[in-house]
Coordinates of C-alpha atoms in Angstrom, one line a residue:
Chain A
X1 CA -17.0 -0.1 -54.8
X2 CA -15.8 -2.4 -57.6
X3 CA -13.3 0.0 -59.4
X4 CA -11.0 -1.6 -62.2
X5 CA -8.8 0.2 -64.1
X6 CA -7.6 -1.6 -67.2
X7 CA -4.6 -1.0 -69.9
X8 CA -4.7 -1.4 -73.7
X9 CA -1.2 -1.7 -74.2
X10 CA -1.1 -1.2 -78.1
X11 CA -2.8 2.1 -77.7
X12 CA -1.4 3.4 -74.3
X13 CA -5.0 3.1 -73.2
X14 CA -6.9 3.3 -69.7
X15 CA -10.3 1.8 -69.6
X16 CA -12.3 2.1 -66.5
X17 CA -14.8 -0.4 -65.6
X18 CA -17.1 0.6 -62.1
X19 CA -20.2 -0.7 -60.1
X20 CA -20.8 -0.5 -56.6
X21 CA -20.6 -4.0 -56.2
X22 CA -20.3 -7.8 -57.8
X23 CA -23.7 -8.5 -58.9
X24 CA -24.8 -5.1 -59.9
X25 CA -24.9 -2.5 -63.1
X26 CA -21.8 -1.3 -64.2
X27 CA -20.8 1.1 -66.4
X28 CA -17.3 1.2 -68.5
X29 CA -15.2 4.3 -69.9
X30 CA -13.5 4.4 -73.1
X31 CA -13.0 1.1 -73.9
X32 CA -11.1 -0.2 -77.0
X33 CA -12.1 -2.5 -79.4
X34 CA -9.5 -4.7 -79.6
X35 CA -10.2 -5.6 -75.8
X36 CA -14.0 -6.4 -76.5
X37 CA -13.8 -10.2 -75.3
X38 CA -11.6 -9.0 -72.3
X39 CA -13.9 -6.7 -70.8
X40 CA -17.0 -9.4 -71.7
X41 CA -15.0 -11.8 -69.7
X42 CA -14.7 -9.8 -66.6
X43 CA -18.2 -8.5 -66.6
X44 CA -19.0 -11.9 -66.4
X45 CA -16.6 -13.1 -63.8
X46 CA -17.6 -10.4 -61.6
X47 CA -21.4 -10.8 -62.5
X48 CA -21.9 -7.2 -63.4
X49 CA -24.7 -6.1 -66.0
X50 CA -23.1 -3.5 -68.3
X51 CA -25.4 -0.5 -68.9
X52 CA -23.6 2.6 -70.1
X53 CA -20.3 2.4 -72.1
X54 CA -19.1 6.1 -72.3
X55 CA -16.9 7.4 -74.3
X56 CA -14.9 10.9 -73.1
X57 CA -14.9 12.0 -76.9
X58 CA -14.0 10.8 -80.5
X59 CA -10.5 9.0 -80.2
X60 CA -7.8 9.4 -82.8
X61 CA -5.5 6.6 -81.8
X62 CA -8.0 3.6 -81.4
X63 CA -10.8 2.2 -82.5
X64 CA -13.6 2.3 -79.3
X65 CA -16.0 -0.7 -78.4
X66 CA -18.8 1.2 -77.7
X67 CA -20.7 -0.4 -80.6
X68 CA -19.3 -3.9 -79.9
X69 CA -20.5 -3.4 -76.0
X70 CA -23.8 -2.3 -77.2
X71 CA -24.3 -5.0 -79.4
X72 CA -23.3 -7.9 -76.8
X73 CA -25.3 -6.9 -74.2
X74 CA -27.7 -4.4 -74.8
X75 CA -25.7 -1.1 -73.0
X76 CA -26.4 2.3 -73.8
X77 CA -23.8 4.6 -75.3
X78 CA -23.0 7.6 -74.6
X79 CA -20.9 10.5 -75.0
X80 CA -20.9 14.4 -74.5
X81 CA -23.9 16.9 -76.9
X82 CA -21.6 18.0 -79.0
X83 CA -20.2 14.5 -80.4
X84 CA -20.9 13.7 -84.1
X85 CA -21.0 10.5 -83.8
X86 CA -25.1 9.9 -84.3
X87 CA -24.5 6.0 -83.6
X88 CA -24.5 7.2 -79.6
X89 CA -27.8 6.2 -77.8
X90 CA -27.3 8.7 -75.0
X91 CA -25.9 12.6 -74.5
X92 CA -24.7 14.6 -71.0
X93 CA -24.7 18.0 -71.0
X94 CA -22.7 20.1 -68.8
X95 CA -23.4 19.3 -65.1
X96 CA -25.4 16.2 -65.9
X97 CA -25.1 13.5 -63.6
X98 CA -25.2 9.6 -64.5
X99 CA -26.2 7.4 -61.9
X100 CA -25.7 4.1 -61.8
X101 CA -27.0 1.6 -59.6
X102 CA -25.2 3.1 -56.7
X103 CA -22.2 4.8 -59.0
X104 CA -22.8 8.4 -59.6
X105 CA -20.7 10.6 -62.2
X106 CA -20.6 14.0 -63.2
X107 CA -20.2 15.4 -66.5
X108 CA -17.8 18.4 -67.0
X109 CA -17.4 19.7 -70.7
X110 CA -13.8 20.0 -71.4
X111 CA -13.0 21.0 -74.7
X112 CA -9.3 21.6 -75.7
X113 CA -8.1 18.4 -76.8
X114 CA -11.2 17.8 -79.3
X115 CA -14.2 20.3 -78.9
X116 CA -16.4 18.1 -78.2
X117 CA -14.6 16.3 -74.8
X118 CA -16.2 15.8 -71.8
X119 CA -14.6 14.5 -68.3
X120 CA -16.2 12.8 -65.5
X121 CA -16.3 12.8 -61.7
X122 CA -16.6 10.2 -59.7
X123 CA -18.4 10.7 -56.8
X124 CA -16.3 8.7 -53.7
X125 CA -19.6 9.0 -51.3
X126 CA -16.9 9.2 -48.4
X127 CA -15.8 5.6 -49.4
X128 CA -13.2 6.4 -51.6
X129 CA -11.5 9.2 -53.0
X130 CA -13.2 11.6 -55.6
X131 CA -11.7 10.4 -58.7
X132 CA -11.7 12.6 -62.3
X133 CA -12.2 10.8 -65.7
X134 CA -10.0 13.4 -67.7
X135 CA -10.1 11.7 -71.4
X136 CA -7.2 13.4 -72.6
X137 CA -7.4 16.2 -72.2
X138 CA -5.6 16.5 -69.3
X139 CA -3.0 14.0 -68.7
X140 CA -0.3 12.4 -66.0
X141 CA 2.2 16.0 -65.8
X142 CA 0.9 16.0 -69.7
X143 CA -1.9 16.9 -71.3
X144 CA -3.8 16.5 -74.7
X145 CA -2.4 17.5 -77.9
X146 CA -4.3 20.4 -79.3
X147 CA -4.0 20.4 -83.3
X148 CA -6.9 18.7 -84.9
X149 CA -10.5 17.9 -84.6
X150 CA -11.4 21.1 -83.5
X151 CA -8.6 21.1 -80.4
X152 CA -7.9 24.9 -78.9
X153 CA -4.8 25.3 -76.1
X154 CA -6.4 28.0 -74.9
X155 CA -9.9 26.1 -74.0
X156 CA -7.1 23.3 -73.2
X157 CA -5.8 25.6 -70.7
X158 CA -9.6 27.1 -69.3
X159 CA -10.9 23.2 -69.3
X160 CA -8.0 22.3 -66.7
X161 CA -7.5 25.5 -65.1
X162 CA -10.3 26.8 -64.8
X163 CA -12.7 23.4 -64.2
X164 CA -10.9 20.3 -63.6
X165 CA -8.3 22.5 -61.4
X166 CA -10.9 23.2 -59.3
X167 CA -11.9 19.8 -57.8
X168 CA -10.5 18.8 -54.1
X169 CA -6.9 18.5 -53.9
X170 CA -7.4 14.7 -53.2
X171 CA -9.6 14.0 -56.4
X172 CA -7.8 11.4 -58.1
X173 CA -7.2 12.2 -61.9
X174 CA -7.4 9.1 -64.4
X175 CA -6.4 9.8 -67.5
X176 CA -7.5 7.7 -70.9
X177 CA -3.7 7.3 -71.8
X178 CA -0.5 7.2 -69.8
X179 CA 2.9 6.8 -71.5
X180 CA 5.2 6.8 -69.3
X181 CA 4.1 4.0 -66.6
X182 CA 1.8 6.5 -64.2
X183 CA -1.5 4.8 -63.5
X184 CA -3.1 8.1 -61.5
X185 CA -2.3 11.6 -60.1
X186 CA -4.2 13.8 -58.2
X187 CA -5.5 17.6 -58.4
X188 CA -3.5 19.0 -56.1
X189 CA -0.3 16.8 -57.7
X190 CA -1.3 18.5 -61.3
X191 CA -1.7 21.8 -60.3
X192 CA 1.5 22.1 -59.0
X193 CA 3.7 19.6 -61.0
X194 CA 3.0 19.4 -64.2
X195 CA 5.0 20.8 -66.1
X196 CA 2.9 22.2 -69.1
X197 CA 0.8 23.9 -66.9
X198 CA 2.3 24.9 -63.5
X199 CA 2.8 28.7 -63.1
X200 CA 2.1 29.2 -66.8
X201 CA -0.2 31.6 -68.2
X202 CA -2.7 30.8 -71.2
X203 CA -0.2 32.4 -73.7
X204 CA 2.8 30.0 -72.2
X205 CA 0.3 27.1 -72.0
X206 CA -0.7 27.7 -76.2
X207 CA 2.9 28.4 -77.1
X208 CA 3.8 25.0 -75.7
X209 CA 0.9 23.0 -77.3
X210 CA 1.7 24.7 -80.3
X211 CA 4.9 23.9 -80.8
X212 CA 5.0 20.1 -79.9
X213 CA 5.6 19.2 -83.7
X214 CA 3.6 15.8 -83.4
X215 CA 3.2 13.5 -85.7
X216 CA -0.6 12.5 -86.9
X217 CA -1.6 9.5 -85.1
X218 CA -1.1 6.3 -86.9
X219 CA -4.4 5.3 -86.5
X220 CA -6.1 8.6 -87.2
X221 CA -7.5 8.0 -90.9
X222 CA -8.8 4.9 -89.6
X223 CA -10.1 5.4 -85.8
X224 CA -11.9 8.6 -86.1
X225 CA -14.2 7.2 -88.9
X226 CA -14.6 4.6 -87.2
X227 CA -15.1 5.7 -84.3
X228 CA -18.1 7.8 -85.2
X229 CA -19.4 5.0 -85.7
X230 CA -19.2 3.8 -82.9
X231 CA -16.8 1.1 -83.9
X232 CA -18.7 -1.3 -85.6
Chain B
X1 CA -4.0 7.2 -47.9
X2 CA -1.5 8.1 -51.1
X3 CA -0.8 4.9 -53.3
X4 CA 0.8 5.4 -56.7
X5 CA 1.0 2.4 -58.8
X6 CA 3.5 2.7 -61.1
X7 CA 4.2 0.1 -64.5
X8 CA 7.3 -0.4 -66.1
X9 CA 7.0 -1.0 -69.8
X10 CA 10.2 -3.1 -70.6
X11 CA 9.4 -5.5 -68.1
X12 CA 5.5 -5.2 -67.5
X13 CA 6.4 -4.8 -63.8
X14 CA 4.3 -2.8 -60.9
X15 CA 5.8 -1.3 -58.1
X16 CA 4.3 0.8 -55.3
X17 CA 4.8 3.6 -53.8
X18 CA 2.8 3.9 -50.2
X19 CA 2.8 6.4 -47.9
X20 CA -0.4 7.9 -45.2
X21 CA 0.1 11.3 -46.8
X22 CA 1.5 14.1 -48.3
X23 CA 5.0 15.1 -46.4
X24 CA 4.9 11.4 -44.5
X25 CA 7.7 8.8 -44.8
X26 CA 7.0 6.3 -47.3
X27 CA 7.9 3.0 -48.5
X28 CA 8.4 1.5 -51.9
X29 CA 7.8 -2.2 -53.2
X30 CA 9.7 -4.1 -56.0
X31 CA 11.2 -0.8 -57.8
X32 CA 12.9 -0.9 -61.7
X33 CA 16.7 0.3 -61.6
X34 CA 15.6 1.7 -64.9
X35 CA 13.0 3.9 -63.5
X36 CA 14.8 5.3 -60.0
X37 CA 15.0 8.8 -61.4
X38 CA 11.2 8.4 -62.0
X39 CA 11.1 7.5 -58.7
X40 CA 12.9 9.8 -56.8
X41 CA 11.1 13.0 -58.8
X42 CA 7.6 11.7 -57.8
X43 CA 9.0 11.4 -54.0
X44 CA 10.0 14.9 -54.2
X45 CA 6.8 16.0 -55.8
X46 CA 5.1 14.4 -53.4
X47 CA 7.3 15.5 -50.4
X48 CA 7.7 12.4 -49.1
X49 CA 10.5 10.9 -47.0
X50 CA 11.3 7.0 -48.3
X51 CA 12.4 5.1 -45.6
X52 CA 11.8 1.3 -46.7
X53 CA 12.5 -0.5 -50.4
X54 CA 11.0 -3.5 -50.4
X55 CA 11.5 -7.0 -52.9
X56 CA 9.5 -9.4 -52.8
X57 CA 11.4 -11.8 -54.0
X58 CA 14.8 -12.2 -56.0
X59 CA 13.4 -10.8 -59.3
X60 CA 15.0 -12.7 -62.6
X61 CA 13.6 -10.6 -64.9
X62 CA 14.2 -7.2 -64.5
X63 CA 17.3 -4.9 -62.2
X64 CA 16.0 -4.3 -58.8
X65 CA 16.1 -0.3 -57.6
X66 CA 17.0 -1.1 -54.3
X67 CA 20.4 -0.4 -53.7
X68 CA 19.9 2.9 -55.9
X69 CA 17.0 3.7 -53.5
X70 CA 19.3 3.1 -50.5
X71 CA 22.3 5.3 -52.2
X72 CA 19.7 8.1 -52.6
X73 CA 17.8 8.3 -49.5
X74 CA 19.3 6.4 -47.1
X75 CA 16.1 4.0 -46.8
X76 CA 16.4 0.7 -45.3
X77 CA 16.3 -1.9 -47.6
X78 CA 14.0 -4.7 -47.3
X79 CA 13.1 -8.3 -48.1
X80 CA 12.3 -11.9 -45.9
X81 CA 14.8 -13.6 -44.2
X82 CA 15.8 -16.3 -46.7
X83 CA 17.1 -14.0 -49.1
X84 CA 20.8 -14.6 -50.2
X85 CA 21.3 -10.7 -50.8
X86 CA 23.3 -9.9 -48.4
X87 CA 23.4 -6.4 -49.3
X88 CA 20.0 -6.2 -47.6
X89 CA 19.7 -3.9 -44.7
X90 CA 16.5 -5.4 -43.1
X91 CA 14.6 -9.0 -43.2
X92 CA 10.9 -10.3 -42.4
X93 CA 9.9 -13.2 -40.8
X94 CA 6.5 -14.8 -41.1
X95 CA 4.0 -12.2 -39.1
X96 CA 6.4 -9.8 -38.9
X97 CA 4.5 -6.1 -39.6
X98 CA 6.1 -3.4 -41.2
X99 CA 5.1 0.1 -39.9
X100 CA 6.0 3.3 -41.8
X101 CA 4.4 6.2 -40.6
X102 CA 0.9 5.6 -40.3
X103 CA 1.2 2.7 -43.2
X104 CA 1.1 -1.0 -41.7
X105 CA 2.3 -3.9 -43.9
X106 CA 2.4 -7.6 -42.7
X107 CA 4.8 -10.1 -43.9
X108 CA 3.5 -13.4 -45.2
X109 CA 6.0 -16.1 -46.9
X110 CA 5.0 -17.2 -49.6
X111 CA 7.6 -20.1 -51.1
X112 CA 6.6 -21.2 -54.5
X113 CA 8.1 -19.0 -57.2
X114 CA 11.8 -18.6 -55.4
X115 CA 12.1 -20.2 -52.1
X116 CA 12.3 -17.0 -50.6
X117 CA 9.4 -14.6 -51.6
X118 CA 7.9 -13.1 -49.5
X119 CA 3.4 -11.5 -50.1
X120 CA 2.6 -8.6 -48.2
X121 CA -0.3 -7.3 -46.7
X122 CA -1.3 -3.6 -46.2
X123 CA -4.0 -3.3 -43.7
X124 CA -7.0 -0.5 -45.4
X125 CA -7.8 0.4 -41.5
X126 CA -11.4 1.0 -42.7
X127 CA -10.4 4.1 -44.8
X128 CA -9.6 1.8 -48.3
X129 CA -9.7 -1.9 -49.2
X130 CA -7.1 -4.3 -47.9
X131 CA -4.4 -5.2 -50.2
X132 CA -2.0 -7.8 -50.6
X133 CA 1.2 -7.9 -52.9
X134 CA 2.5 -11.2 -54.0
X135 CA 5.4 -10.2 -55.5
X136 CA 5.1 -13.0 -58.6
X137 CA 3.4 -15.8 -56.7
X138 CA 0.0 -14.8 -57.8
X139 CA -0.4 -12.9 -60.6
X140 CA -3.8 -11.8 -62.3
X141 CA -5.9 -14.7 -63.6
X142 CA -2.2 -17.1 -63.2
X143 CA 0.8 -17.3 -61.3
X144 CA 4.3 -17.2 -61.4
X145 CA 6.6 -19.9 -63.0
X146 CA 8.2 -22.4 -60.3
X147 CA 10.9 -23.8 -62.7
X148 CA 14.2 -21.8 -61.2
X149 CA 15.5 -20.3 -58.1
X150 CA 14.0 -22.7 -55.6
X151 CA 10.5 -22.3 -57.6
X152 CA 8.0 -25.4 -56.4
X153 CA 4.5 -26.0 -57.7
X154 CA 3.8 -27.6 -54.8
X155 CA 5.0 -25.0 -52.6
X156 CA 3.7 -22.2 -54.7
X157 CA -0.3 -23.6 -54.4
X158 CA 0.3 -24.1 -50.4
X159 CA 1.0 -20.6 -50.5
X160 CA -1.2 -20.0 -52.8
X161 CA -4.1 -21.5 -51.9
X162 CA -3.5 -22.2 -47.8
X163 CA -2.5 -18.8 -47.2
X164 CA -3.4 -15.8 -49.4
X165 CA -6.9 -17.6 -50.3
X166 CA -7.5 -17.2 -46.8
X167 CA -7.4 -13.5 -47.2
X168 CA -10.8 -11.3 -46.8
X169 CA -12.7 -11.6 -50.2
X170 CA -11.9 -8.1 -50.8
X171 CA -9.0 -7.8 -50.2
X172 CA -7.5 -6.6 -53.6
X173 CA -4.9 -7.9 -55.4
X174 CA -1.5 -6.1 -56.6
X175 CA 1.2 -8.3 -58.3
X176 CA 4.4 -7.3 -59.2
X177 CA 3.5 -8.4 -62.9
X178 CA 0.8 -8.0 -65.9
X179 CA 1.0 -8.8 -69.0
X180 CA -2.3 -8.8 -70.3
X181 CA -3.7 -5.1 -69.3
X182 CA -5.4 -5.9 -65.6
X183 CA -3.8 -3.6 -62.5
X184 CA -5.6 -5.4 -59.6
X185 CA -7.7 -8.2 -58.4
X186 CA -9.3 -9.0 -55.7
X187 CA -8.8 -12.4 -53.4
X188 CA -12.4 -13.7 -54.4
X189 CA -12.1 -13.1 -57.9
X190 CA -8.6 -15.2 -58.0
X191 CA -10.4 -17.7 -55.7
X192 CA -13.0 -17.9 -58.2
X193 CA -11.9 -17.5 -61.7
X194 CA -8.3 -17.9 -61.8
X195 CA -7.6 -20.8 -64.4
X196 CA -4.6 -22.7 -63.0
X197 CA -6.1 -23.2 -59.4
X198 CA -9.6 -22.5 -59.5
X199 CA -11.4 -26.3 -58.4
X200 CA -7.8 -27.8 -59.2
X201 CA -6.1 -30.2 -56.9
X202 CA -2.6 -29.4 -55.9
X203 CA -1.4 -32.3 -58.1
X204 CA -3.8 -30.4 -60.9
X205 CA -2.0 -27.4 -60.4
X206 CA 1.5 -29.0 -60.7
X207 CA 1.3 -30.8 -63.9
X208 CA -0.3 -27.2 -65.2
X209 CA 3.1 -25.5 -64.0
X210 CA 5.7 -28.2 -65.2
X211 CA 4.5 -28.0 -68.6
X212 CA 4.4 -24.4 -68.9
X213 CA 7.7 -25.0 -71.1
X214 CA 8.7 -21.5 -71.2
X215 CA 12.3 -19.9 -71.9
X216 CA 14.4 -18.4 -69.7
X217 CA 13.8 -14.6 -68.9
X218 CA 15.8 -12.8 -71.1
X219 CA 17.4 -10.6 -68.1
X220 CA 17.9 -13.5 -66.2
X221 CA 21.8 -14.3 -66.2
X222 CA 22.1 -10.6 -65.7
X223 CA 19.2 -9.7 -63.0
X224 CA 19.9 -12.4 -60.8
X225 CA 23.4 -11.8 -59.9
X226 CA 23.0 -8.1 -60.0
X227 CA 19.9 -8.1 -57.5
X228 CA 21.7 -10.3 -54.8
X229 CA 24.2 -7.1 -55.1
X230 CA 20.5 -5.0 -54.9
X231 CA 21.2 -3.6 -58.2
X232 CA 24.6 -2.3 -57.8

């Protein structure tokens, strides 16, 4: 499997480009606009045909490339049912899978973060790990902030206990944003180390969400507009 | 197989931390002083035993972990044989393997960027892709400078070309450096599309490097004196 995870640095981003193999269809998740050309340039080199760009839901803190993918080489879009974003060619619903030329990924609906976020599972077919495309909502011993666009800490809380906690132990989690220089985890690493979550109740997990006292993103005003349009 | 790639901001460097499982002993390449606490919490998470910390090379740009590592765990410390830290506990010679528990590294020098760096390759045994780190030798799409410490153009595309080239097509790529958002590539993409050495001649390849023209690392009156004292 051709698996390469890449890094927006501006944004703290993680953009996940996959396909079974050089030559074949490939499919990208939340990709950033400001890496458009990148991404052309390495679908190219590894002479892959792009046909979904997926975003795991409407992003606050950059503007996505769904549109400018779309427009360069004829991909769908897609994105979980409940997105607003009408721009988006194509919608999963829970349980949903979304093959791919040999790649297949399941769609989970994970609201907490926005209510409208879904995560995806990468299916290893015994050749790789299971790996878990978590958006943000949950994160690297972090998780999603849970104060706007419709986010809830306690359907934080049942999306990662309660569904993404139960995948194997050796699923790998990949997150769309790491601060802290982590590139994956693990389910079994998560449920037991991090720290928002580990041994907490719903009631500890909310009290902590609510009480982070973030600051709105400084793209917010601008990306989520923007982004529902797809970018463009 | 559990392999965490890990990314230090300040000075866009990878390290990795390898180990055949959960509870195993592991070992740890081209580690950030900065980040040892990180470190050492993820080891414990992961209930892991480190035994080896491996350099590449004599880093100039950043504070190796290495003797930090060593004052913590009581690993060996680890790099090739032309190394002028003598505060290194173990060296590598050309073909030498590196076994840690189930994990088996192979030692390849590779002279180009310092006279003494060292690539190393970590056999997949059918369960992942091979992998090969090369330190700052090859990076993603370029290559490291060859202006200081012994660096040679010359000797950097022998090692470059002659030796990791040589390398199963798959095998993937880990450097101890990006700058520009990629976390792996794979020998047959480099072969192909890498700019500096893809269809270039060694002479090619040398007038490329000697008019890179760039200034000194910023660490580097600092890091290099420090990391032939491992960071202490």
């Amino acid at each position: 499997m051709l698996f390469r995870q890449l890094f927006d640095k501006e944004s703290s981003t993680y953009t996940y480009l996959i396909a079974s193999g050089r030559g074949r269809e490939a499919l990208i998740i939340d990709p950033v606009k400001e890496q458009t050309d990148a991404y052309l340039g390495l679908i190219e080199q590894l002479d892959l045909k792009l046909v979904r760009a997926i975003d795991t839901h409407t992003h606050a803190d950059h503007i996505t490339a769904l549109g400018d993918l779309r427009e360069h080489t004829d991909c769908m879009t897609l994105m979980g049912e409940f997105t607003k974003a009408e721009c988006v060619s194509d919608h999963v619903r829970e349980g949903d899978t979304v093959d791919v030329d040999g790649v297949r990924l399941k769609a989970l609906y994970t609201p907490g973060h926005t209510d409208e976020s879904f995560s995806f599972v990468l299916d290893g077919a015994g050749q790789r790990e299971d790996a878990v495309f978590t958006g943000d909502v949950l994160l690297i011993r972090g998780s999603g902030r849970t104060d706007f666009q419709g986010g809830d800490p306690y359907k934080s809380y049942d999306s990662i206990v309660n569904k993404l906690f139960t995948l194997g132990d050796e699923t790998l989690v990949y997150p769309a944003h790491d601060y802290k220089g982590f590139t994956a985890s693990s389910i079994a690493e998560e449920r037991r180390h991090n720290p928002r979550l580990a041994g907490k109740s719903a009631e500890e997990y909310a009290a902590i969400m609510n009480n982070l006292d973030l600051p709105d993103p400084k793209l917010m005003d601008v990306a989520v507009p923007a982004n529902l349009a797809c970018g463009r």
